[in-house]
Structure formats: structure tokens, C-alpha cells
CSV table of C-alpha atoms and ligand atoms in Angstrom, one decimal:
chain,number,residue,atom,x,y,z
A,142,MET,CA,0.0,0.0,0.0
A,143,GLU,CA,1.3,3.5,-0.9
A,144,THR,CA,1.0,6.0,1.8
A,145,VAL,CA,2.7,9.3,2.5
A,146,LEU,CA,1.1,10.4,5.7
A,147,ASP,CA,2.8,9.9,9.0
A,148,ILE,CA,0.2,8.5,11.4
A,149,ASN,CA,0.6,7.3,14.9
A,150,ILE,CA,-1.1,3.9,14.9
A,151,THR,CA,-2.2,2.0,18.0
A,152,ARG,CA,-3.9,-1.3,17.3
A,153,VAL,CA,-6.5,-3.1,19.4
A,154,GLU,CA,-5.3,-6.1,21.3
A,155,ASN,CA,-8.4,-8.2,20.6
A,156,SER,CA,-10.6,-7.5,17.6
A,157,LYS,CA,-14.4,-7.1,18.3
A,158,LEU,CA,-14.9,-8.8,15.0
A,159,ASN,CA,-14.7,-12.2,16.7
A,160,ASP,CA,-18.0,-11.4,18.4
A,161,LEU,CA,-19.9,-10.1,15.3
A,162,ASN,CA,-21.4,-11.9,12.3
A,163,LEU,CA,-21.2,-9.6,9.3
A,164,GLU,CA,-24.1,-11.2,7.6
A,165,ASN,CA,-27.5,-9.4,7.7
A,166,ILE,CA,-26.3,-6.4,9.8
A,167,PRO,CA,-28.3,-3.2,10.0
A,168,PHE,CA,-27.1,0.2,8.7
A,169,GLY,CA,-24.8,2.2,11.0
A,170,LYS,CA,-25.1,0.2,14.2
A,171,TYR,CA,-21.7,-1.5,14.6
A,172,PHE,CA,-18.3,0.1,14.5
A,173,SER,CA,-15.0,-1.4,13.5
A,174,ASP,CA,-12.0,-1.7,15.8
A,175,HIS,CA,-10.2,1.5,14.9
A,176,MET,CA,-10.9,5.2,14.2
A,177,LEU,CA,-8.8,8.1,12.9
A,178,GLU,CA,-8.5,11.3,14.8
A,179,ALA,CA,-6.7,14.6,14.0
A,180,GLU,CA,-6.7,17.9,15.8
A,181,TYR,CA,-6.7,21.5,14.4
A,182,GLU,CA,-5.0,24.1,16.6
A,183,ASN,CA,-3.1,27.3,15.9
A,184,GLY,CA,-3.9,27.1,12.2
A,185,GLU,CA,-2.5,23.6,11.6
A,186,TRP,CA,-3.6,20.0,11.7
A,187,LYS,CA,-1.6,17.7,14.0
A,188,ASN,CA,-1.7,14.6,16.3
A,189,ILE,CA,-3.0,12.4,13.5
A,190,GLU,CA,-3.7,9.0,15.1
A,191,ILE,CA,-5.4,5.7,14.3
A,192,LYS,CA,-6.4,4.2,17.5
A,193,PRO,CA,-9.0,1.8,19.0
A,194,TYR,CA,-12.6,3.0,18.5
A,195,GLN,CA,-13.5,4.6,21.8
A,196,PRO,CA,-15.6,7.3,23.5
A,197,LEU,CA,-14.6,10.9,23.4
A,198,ILE,CA,-14.2,13.0,26.5
A,199,ILE,CA,-15.8,16.4,25.9
A,200,GLN,CA,-16.8,19.4,27.9
A,201,PRO,CA,-20.4,20.5,28.1
A,202,SER,CA,-19.3,23.9,26.7
A,203,LEU,CA,-18.0,22.3,23.5
A,204,ALA,CA,-18.8,24.8,20.7
A,205,ALA,CA,-20.1,22.1,18.3
A,206,LEU,CA,-22.9,21.2,20.7
A,207,HIS,CA,-24.2,24.7,21.0
A,208,TYR,CA,-23.8,26.4,17.6
A,209,GLY,CA,-23.6,23.4,15.3
A,210,GLN,CA,-20.2,23.7,13.6
A,211,SER,CA,-20.3,20.1,12.6
A,212,ILE,CA,-20.0,18.4,9.2
A,213,PHE,CA,-19.7,14.9,7.8
A,214,GLU,CA,-19.5,12.7,4.8
A,215,GLY,CA,-20.7,9.2,3.8
A,216,ILE,CA,-18.6,6.9,1.7
A,217,LYS,CA,-18.6,3.1,1.1
A,218,ALA,CA,-15.9,0.5,0.9
A,219,TYR,CA,-16.3,-3.0,-0.7
A,220,LYS,CA,-14.3,-6.1,-1.1
A,221,ASP,CA,-13.7,-8.0,-4.3
A,222,THR,CA,-13.6,-11.8,-4.7
A,223,ASN,CA,-9.8,-11.8,-3.9
A,224,GLY,CA,-10.5,-10.0,-0.6
A,225,GLU,CA,-9.0,-6.7,-1.8
A,226,GLY,CA,-10.6,-3.6,-0.4
A,227,TYR,CA,-11.9,-0.7,-2.5
A,228,ILE,CA,-13.4,2.7,-1.7
A,229,PHE,CA,-16.0,4.2,-4.0
A,230,ARG,CA,-15.1,7.7,-5.3
A,231,PRO,CA,-13.7,9.0,-2.0
A,232,TYR,CA,-12.0,11.9,-3.7
A,233,ASP,CA,-15.4,13.4,-4.6
A,234,ASN,CA,-16.5,13.2,-1.0
A,235,PHE,CA,-13.2,14.8,0.1
A,236,LEU,CA,-13.9,17.8,-2.2
A,237,ARG,CA,-17.5,18.0,-0.9
A,238,PHE,CA,-16.3,17.8,2.7
A,239,ASN,CA,-14.1,20.8,2.3
A,240,LEU,CA,-16.9,22.8,0.6
A,241,SER,CA,-19.1,22.0,3.6
A,242,ALA,CA,-16.2,23.1,5.8
A,243,GLU,CA,-15.8,26.5,4.1
A,244,ARG,CA,-19.6,27.1,4.3
A,245,MET,CA,-19.5,26.4,8.0
A,246,CYS,CA,-16.5,28.6,8.6
A,247,MET,CA,-14.4,25.6,9.5
A,248,PRO,CA,-10.8,24.9,8.3
A,249,THR,CA,-10.4,22.6,5.3
A,250,VAL,CA,-8.8,19.2,5.8
A,251,PRO,CA,-5.7,18.5,3.7
A,252,GLU,CA,-6.0,15.8,1.1
A,253,GLU,CA,-3.4,13.6,2.6
A,254,ILE,CA,-5.1,13.5,6.0
A,255,PHE,CA,-8.5,12.8,4.5
A,256,MET,CA,-7.5,10.4,1.7
A,257,ASP,CA,-4.4,8.6,3.0
A,258,GLY,CA,-5.8,8.6,6.5
A,259,MET,CA,-9.0,6.9,5.2
A,260,LYS,CA,-7.1,4.4,3.1
A,261,GLN,CA,-4.8,3.5,6.0
A,262,LEU,CA,-7.8,3.1,8.4
A,263,VAL,CA,-9.8,1.0,6.0
A,264,ALA,CA,-6.7,-1.1,5.3
A,265,ILE,CA,-6.3,-1.8,9.0
A,266,ASP,CA,-9.9,-2.7,9.4
A,267,LYS,CA,-10.2,-4.5,6.0
A,268,ASN,CA,-11.6,-7.6,7.6
A,269,TRP,CA,-14.6,-5.6,8.7
A,270,ILE,CA,-15.7,-5.0,5.1
A,271,PRO,CA,-18.7,-7.3,4.6
A,272,PHE,CA,-18.7,-9.4,1.5
A,273,ARG,CA,-22.3,-9.8,0.8
A,274,GLU,CA,-24.9,-8.3,-1.6
A,275,ASP,CA,-26.3,-4.9,-0.4
A,276,HIS,CA,-23.6,-4.8,2.3
A,277,SER,CA,-20.6,-2.6,2.6
A,278,MET,CA,-18.4,-0.7,5.0
A,279,TYR,CA,-19.8,2.7,5.5
A,280,ILE,CA,-17.1,5.3,6.1
A,281,ARG,CA,-18.1,8.3,8.1
A,282,PRO,CA,-15.6,11.2,8.1
A,283,LEU,CA,-16.7,14.1,10.4
A,284,MET,CA,-15.3,17.3,11.8
A,285,PHE,CA,-16.6,19.4,14.7
A,286,ALA,CA,-15.7,22.5,16.6
A,287,THR,CA,-13.9,21.9,19.9
A,288,ASP,CA,-13.4,25.3,21.5
A,289,VAL,CA,-14.9,25.4,25.0
A,290,LEU,CA,-16.6,28.8,24.9
A,291,LEU,CA,-20.2,30.1,24.8
A,292,GLY,CA,-19.4,33.1,22.6
A,293,VAL,CA,-20.8,32.8,19.1
A,294,ARG,CA,-17.9,32.8,16.6
A,295,PRO,CA,-16.1,30.3,14.6
A,296,SER,CA,-14.1,27.9,16.8
A,297,ASP,CA,-10.3,28.1,16.8
A,298,THR,CA,-9.9,24.4,17.3
A,299,TYR,CA,-11.5,21.3,15.6
A,300,LYS,CA,-11.4,17.6,15.6
A,301,PHE,CA,-11.4,15.6,12.3
A,302,MET,CA,-12.3,11.9,12.7
A,303,ILE,CA,-13.1,8.9,10.5
A,304,ILE,CA,-15.2,6.0,11.9
A,305,LEU,CA,-16.2,2.8,10.0
A,306,SER,CA,-19.5,1.0,10.2
A,307,PRO,CA,-19.9,-2.4,8.5
A,308,SER,CA,-23.5,-2.1,7.3
A,309,GLY,CA,-26.4,-3.7,5.5
A,310,PRO,CA,-28.9,-1.7,3.3
A,311,TYR,CA,-30.3,1.6,4.6
A,312,TYR,CA,-33.7,1.0,3.0
A,313,THR,CA,-34.9,-2.5,2.5
A,314,THR,CA,-38.2,-1.8,0.8
A,315,PRO,CA,-39.3,0.7,-1.9
A,316,MET,CA,-40.1,4.0,-0.4
A,317,LYS,CA,-43.2,6.2,0.0
A,318,ILE,CA,-42.3,9.8,-0.3
A,319,TYR,CA,-44.4,12.9,0.7
A,320,VAL,CA,-44.0,16.2,-1.1
A,321,GLU,CA,-43.2,18.6,1.7
A,322,GLU,CA,-45.0,22.0,1.6
A,323,LYS,CA,-44.9,23.1,5.2
A,324,TYR,CA,-41.2,23.0,6.2
A,325,THR,CA,-38.1,24.1,4.3
A,326,ARG,CA,-34.8,22.4,4.1
A,327,SER,CA,-32.9,24.9,2.1
A,328,VAL,CA,-33.0,28.2,0.4
A,329,LYS,CA,-30.7,30.1,-2.1
A,330,GLY,CA,-27.9,31.5,0.0
A,331,GLY,CA,-28.4,28.9,2.7
A,332,ALA,CA,-26.4,25.8,3.4
A,333,GLY,CA,-28.4,23.2,1.5
A,334,PHE,CA,-25.4,22.1,-0.6
A,335,SER,CA,-23.3,21.3,2.5
A,336,LYS,CA,-23.4,18.2,4.7
A,337,ASN,CA,-23.7,19.9,8.0
A,338,ALA,CA,-25.4,18.3,11.0
A,339,GLY,CA,-28.0,21.1,11.3
A,340,ASN,CA,-29.5,20.3,7.9
A,341,TYR,CA,-30.3,16.8,9.3
A,342,ALA,CA,-31.6,18.1,12.6
A,343,THR,CA,-34.0,20.5,11.0
A,344,SER,CA,-35.3,17.9,8.6
A,345,MET,CA,-36.4,15.4,11.3
A,346,ILE,CA,-39.7,17.0,12.1
A,347,ALA,CA,-40.8,16.9,8.4
A,348,ALA,CA,-39.8,13.2,8.2
A,349,LYS,CA,-41.7,12.5,11.5
A,350,GLU,CA,-44.9,14.1,10.3
A,351,ALA,CA,-44.6,12.3,6.9
A,352,ARG,CA,-44.3,9.0,8.8
A,353,GLU,CA,-47.4,9.9,10.7
A,354,LYS,CA,-49.2,10.2,7.3
A,355,GLY,CA,-47.8,6.7,6.2
A,356,TYR,CA,-44.8,7.9,4.3
A,357,ASP,CA,-41.1,7.1,4.8
A,358,GLN,CA,-39.5,10.4,3.9
A,359,VAL,CA,-40.2,13.8,2.3
A,360,LEU,CA,-39.4,15.3,-1.0
A,361,TRP,CA,-38.2,18.9,-0.3
A,362,THR,CA,-39.6,21.8,-2.2
A,363,ASP,CA,-38.3,25.4,-2.5
A,364,ALA,CA,-38.9,27.8,0.4
A,365,ILE,CA,-40.9,30.4,-1.6
A,366,GLU,CA,-43.5,28.6,-3.7
A,367,HIS,CA,-43.1,25.1,-2.3
A,368,LYS,CA,-43.3,23.9,-5.9
A,369,TRP,CA,-39.8,23.5,-7.2
A,370,LEU,CA,-38.4,20.1,-6.2
A,371,GLN,CA,-35.0,19.8,-4.4
A,372,GLU,CA,-34.1,16.5,-2.9
A,373,VAL,CA,-35.5,13.7,-0.8
A,374,GLY,CA,-34.5,13.5,2.9
A,375,MET,CA,-31.1,11.7,2.7
A,376,MET,CA,-30.8,11.3,-1.1
A,377,ASN,CA,-31.1,13.1,-4.5
A,378,VAL,CA,-34.1,12.4,-6.6
A,379,MET,CA,-34.5,11.4,-10.3
A,380,PHE,CA,-37.6,11.1,-12.5
A,381,ILE,CA,-38.0,9.3,-15.8
A,382,ILE,CA,-40.5,11.3,-17.7
A,383,ASP,CA,-41.3,10.0,-21.2
A,384,GLY,CA,-38.0,8.3,-21.5
A,385,VAL,CA,-35.9,11.3,-20.3
A,386,ALA,CA,-34.2,11.4,-16.9
A,387,VAL,CA,-34.9,14.6,-15.1
A,388,THR,CA,-33.3,15.7,-11.8
A,389,PRO,CA,-33.2,19.0,-10.0
A,390,GLU,CA,-30.2,21.1,-10.9
A,391,LEU,CA,-27.3,22.0,-8.5
A,392,SER,CA,-26.8,25.6,-9.5
A,393,GLU,CA,-28.9,27.2,-6.8
A,394,GLY,CA,-26.8,25.6,-4.0
A,395,THR,CA,-29.9,24.2,-2.3
A,396,ILE,CA,-29.2,20.5,-2.8
A,397,LEU,CA,-26.3,18.2,-2.2
A,398,ASN,CA,-24.0,17.4,-5.1
A,399,GLY,CA,-24.5,13.7,-4.7
A,400,VAL,CA,-21.7,11.4,-5.7
A,401,THR,CA,-24.3,8.6,-6.5
A,402,ARG,CA,-26.3,11.2,-8.3
A,403,ASN,CA,-23.3,12.0,-10.5
A,404,SER,CA,-22.5,8.3,-11.0
A,405,VAL,CA,-26.1,7.7,-12.1
A,406,ILE,CA,-26.0,10.6,-14.6
A,407,VAL,CA,-22.8,9.2,-16.1
A,408,MET,CA,-24.3,5.7,-16.4
A,409,LEU,CA,-27.6,7.1,-17.9
A,410,GLN,CA,-25.6,9.0,-20.5
A,411,GLU,CA,-23.6,5.9,-21.3
A,412,MET,CA,-26.9,4.0,-21.7
A,413,GLY,CA,-28.0,6.6,-24.3
A,414,ILE,CA,-30.7,8.1,-22.1
A,415,GLU,CA,-31.1,11.9,-22.2
A,416,VAL,CA,-30.4,13.5,-18.8
A,417,GLN,CA,-31.8,16.9,-17.9
A,418,GLU,CA,-30.5,18.7,-14.8
A,419,ARG,CA,-32.9,21.5,-14.5
A,420,ARG,CA,-35.6,23.2,-12.4
A,421,LEU,CA,-38.4,20.8,-11.9
A,422,ASN,CA,-41.9,21.8,-10.7
A,423,ILE,CA,-44.2,19.4,-8.8
A,424,ASP,CA,-47.0,20.5,-11.2
A,425,GLU,CA,-45.0,19.1,-14.2
A,426,VAL,CA,-44.5,15.8,-12.3
A,427,VAL,CA,-48.2,15.5,-11.5
A,428,GLU,CA,-49.2,16.3,-15.1
A,429,ALA,CA,-46.8,13.7,-16.4
A,430,TYR,CA,-48.2,11.2,-13.9
A,431,LYS,CA,-51.8,11.9,-15.0
A,432,LYS,CA,-50.8,11.5,-18.6
A,433,GLY,CA,-49.1,8.2,-17.9
A,434,LEU,CA,-45.7,9.7,-18.8
A,435,LEU,CA,-44.0,9.5,-15.4
A,436,GLN,CA,-42.4,6.1,-15.7
A,437,GLU,CA,-40.0,5.9,-12.8
A,438,VAL,CA,-39.0,7.8,-9.6
A,439,PHE,CA,-36.0,6.8,-7.6
A,440,GLY,CA,-33.5,8.3,-5.1
A,441,THR,CA,-29.8,8.2,-5.3
A,442,GLY,CA,-27.5,8.4,-2.3
A,443,THR,CA,-24.5,6.8,-0.7
A,444,ALA,CA,-26.4,5.2,2.1
A,445,ALA,CA,-29.6,4.6,0.0
A,446,THR,CA,-27.7,3.7,-3.3
A,447,ILE,CA,-30.4,3.6,-6.0
A,448,ALA,CA,-33.7,3.4,-4.2
A,449,PRO,CA,-37.0,3.0,-6.1
A,450,ILE,CA,-40.0,5.1,-4.9
A,451,GLN,CA,-43.3,3.2,-4.9
A,452,GLU,CA,-45.5,6.2,-4.0
A,453,LEU,CA,-45.4,10.0,-4.2
A,454,GLY,CA,-47.9,11.9,-2.1
A,455,TYR,CA,-48.7,15.5,-2.8
A,456,GLY,CA,-51.4,17.0,-0.6
A,457,ASP,CA,-54.3,14.5,-0.9
A,458,LEU,CA,-53.1,13.1,-4.2
A,459,ARG,CA,-51.4,9.7,-4.0
A,460,MET,CA,-49.3,8.6,-7.0
A,461,PRO,CA,-48.5,4.9,-6.7
A,462,PHE,CA,-46.0,3.2,-9.0
A,463,ASP,CA,-45.3,-0.4,-9.9
A,464,VAL,CA,-41.6,-0.5,-9.1
A,465,SER,CA,-41.3,-3.9,-10.8
A,466,SER,CA,-41.8,-2.0,-14.1
A,467,PHE,CA,-38.8,0.3,-13.3
A,468,LYS,CA,-36.5,-0.8,-16.1
A,469,ILE,CA,-34.0,2.0,-15.9
A,470,ALA,CA,-33.6,2.1,-12.1
A,471,THR,CA,-33.2,-1.7,-12.2
A,472,ALA,CA,-30.5,-1.6,-14.9
A,473,LEU,CA,-28.7,1.3,-13.2
A,474,ARG,CA,-28.8,-0.6,-9.9
A,475,LYS,CA,-27.4,-3.7,-11.5
A,476,GLN,CA,-24.6,-1.9,-13.2
A,477,PHE,CA,-23.8,0.1,-10.1
A,478,ASP,CA,-23.7,-3.0,-8.0
A,479,ASP,CA,-21.5,-4.8,-10.6
A,480,ILE,CA,-19.0,-2.0,-10.5
A,481,ARG,CA,-19.0,-1.7,-6.7
A,482,TYR,CA,-18.7,-5.4,-6.1
A,483,SER,CA,-16.0,-5.7,-8.8
A,484,ARG,CA,-18.0,-8.0,-11.1
A,485,ILE,CA,-17.4,-5.8,-14.2
A,486,PRO,CA,-14.3,-3.6,-15.0
A,487,ASP,CA,-14.3,-0.2,-13.4
A,488,THR,CA,-14.0,1.8,-16.6
A,489,HIS,CA,-14.6,5.1,-14.8
A,490,GLY,CA,-11.8,4.8,-12.2
A,491,TRP,CA,-14.4,5.0,-9.4
A,492,MET,CA,-13.0,2.3,-7.2
A,493,VAL,CA,-9.9,3.3,-5.2
A,494,LYS,CA,-7.8,0.4,-3.9
A,495,VAL,CA,-6.9,0.5,-0.2
B,615,COI,C1,-25.3,9.2,3.0
B,615,COI,O1,-26.0,8.8,2.1
B,615,COI,O2,-24.2,8.8,3.1
B,615,COI,C2,-25.9,10.0,4.0
B,615,COI,O3,-25.1,10.8,4.5
B,615,COI,C3,-27.3,9.9,4.4
B,615,COI,C4,-27.6,9.6,5.8
B,615,COI,C5,-27.2,8.3,6.3
B,615,COI,C6,-27.3,10.7,6.7
């Protein structure tokens, strides 16, 4: 393994893996033996360590707890049939992580700490990568403010960490999604493009109310008219309308620039399917549905992968779909899985060996 970063490594004496069966595990519940930690102080990153996964000791006045300077990423690692470990498009997540950092007035993390640190950590815990369909090792890089002070200002100190969670699928059945018109996730000039903890905190009430109505998640709309579609809680959204793939555009900065979204766009174009990244109004979607032109709806995300949507709810209107007829989502999912599980050549250079 090629590495350039000098990391202080302390290994566990006994692996917890001996007590865990990696088959049929839920998403995000178990954590591997080791974690990476680095500290930012006086304008520089230092004390880069890989050490046994353990609790943090924090003060109640920790800035991140009060004012929310806290960001994260989600990435997945897989194993091939030879037992080699690969990470899916980590560099794209590295770039997005630092965009989130800048938006939240946090320092950026150098590429060698993020990338080499991640590769070294995953290599050390390679045995924790599940080798099973729909399973992977979910990699969670995070950064948070560590000043102990109640004044509202960007913290001077931060912690960057990476933890690893061998995981099964996030969603096990096709989803029911409610078009959200009451709450707002994101507005132009806001922080919708960044993966900051607060975006998830403010989204929970909408998801909770949607669940009370019988749905799994919401589809966010714009803050002004509640008509222009943004993204689904925890994933981007894609519609196949009369053979064309349509997905909300990134340019307003209100949605996440999803790595899976981008991978799907590339795969669709290679399949010869037209892709339109543009403003998309719920009225257009309803009209297409009523005319029988709305053929497929699915979400794309690291945790969710490519997730078919079996029902869209908009006010009192329920729009059910027969997901077994979703030819494009099914083909995309197959190709995506074949790449991630190394069953076909990785022609895009998406799989990074650890
Ligand atoms: C991801 O898809 O990686 C996410 O971050 C979604 C969620 C688990 C927070």
C-alpha cells in the first residue's frame, strides 16, 4: 500500500470482530476496531492518530454542541472476490467535505489526511468490510468545533475523525415519499449544498410528520412557492419522464451534489438516455403522472444507493408506481452493484484500492 502520511497507529489487542457476524447487519449500528483522529489548533492539523474506537471525552461547553459547527460525509468500501478492499469515489467526497467546511467557517482538511488517513484506516480494518450483496463498510468522516466557549464565533480548534461501520442496506423496501410544503430544508444563500449536521436536525420534524401520514420520507420543495423540487431526505431524486431522466439542478446551491447522483448521470448517458439537470416543478410531475408519462421515480445516495420510490404523495393526491416495471432504475442498480462489487471492469476509475 502506498502512503505518504505519518500517522501514529495504536492497534487493538483483541478484535471485536470475533463477536460479530457480518451477515445481515443493519445500517450504522456496529463500528470497527479502529478510528482516525486529528486535531486542528493554531492554524494547523496535528496529532494524526489511528487508535482503538473509543468514547470521546468532551466538555459541556464544547462549541459544536451549542452552535452546530459540525459536518460529515458518507462513503462506502467494498471487497472483491480476492479479498482486496476498494473505496467508491472517495476523492469526490473529500472535495464536498471541504466545501461544507468552508460554508460552516471551518478549516479545510488536507487531502493527505482525508485520503491517506482513510485508506490506512480502511486497510487496517479491512476484515470488517462485509462481503455480501447490499452490504458494505460505511465510512463516516466528520469534523466538529472543539473550542470550549459560549461566545458565538467560529471555533479556533477542531477535531477531524473517521469512523467505520460495516452495514447492511439503509432502505430494505421501496419508499413512499411525501412532497413537503410546510417545512423548508434549504434556500438560495443557505447551506443546502453542505453536509452539515444542522440540515439533518431541521429535517427530522418533516420526516416525522410524513411518517405519521404513512410515508417514509419527504421530497423537499423550494422555500418560496413550495413547488420546485429539491431532494429527498437523505438522497437526491431522479424522475424518468417520457424516457428522459430529469433531476433538480445543482446551481442554486440548495441541494447536495451527490456522488451517487453524478455516477447515475454518467451511467444514464452511457446507456444513451437523455439527462436533464434543471428546475423541476411538482405540477409538471403531477401532469406527467396523470398523462401516464411518469415512468420511474428513484432516489440516489451513498447510504440509500439507488432506491425505487413506490409512491409519491402530494397533498391529498397519492401517486403509486409499480416499481417492478422500473427498467431504468433496475438496470442502473445492476450496473452500479456490478461496479462496486468488482463484477465488471471499473471503466470510470471510481474504485480506489486501499
Ligand atoms: C449518506 O447517504 O451517506 C448520508 O449521509 C445519508 C444519511 C445516512 C445521513
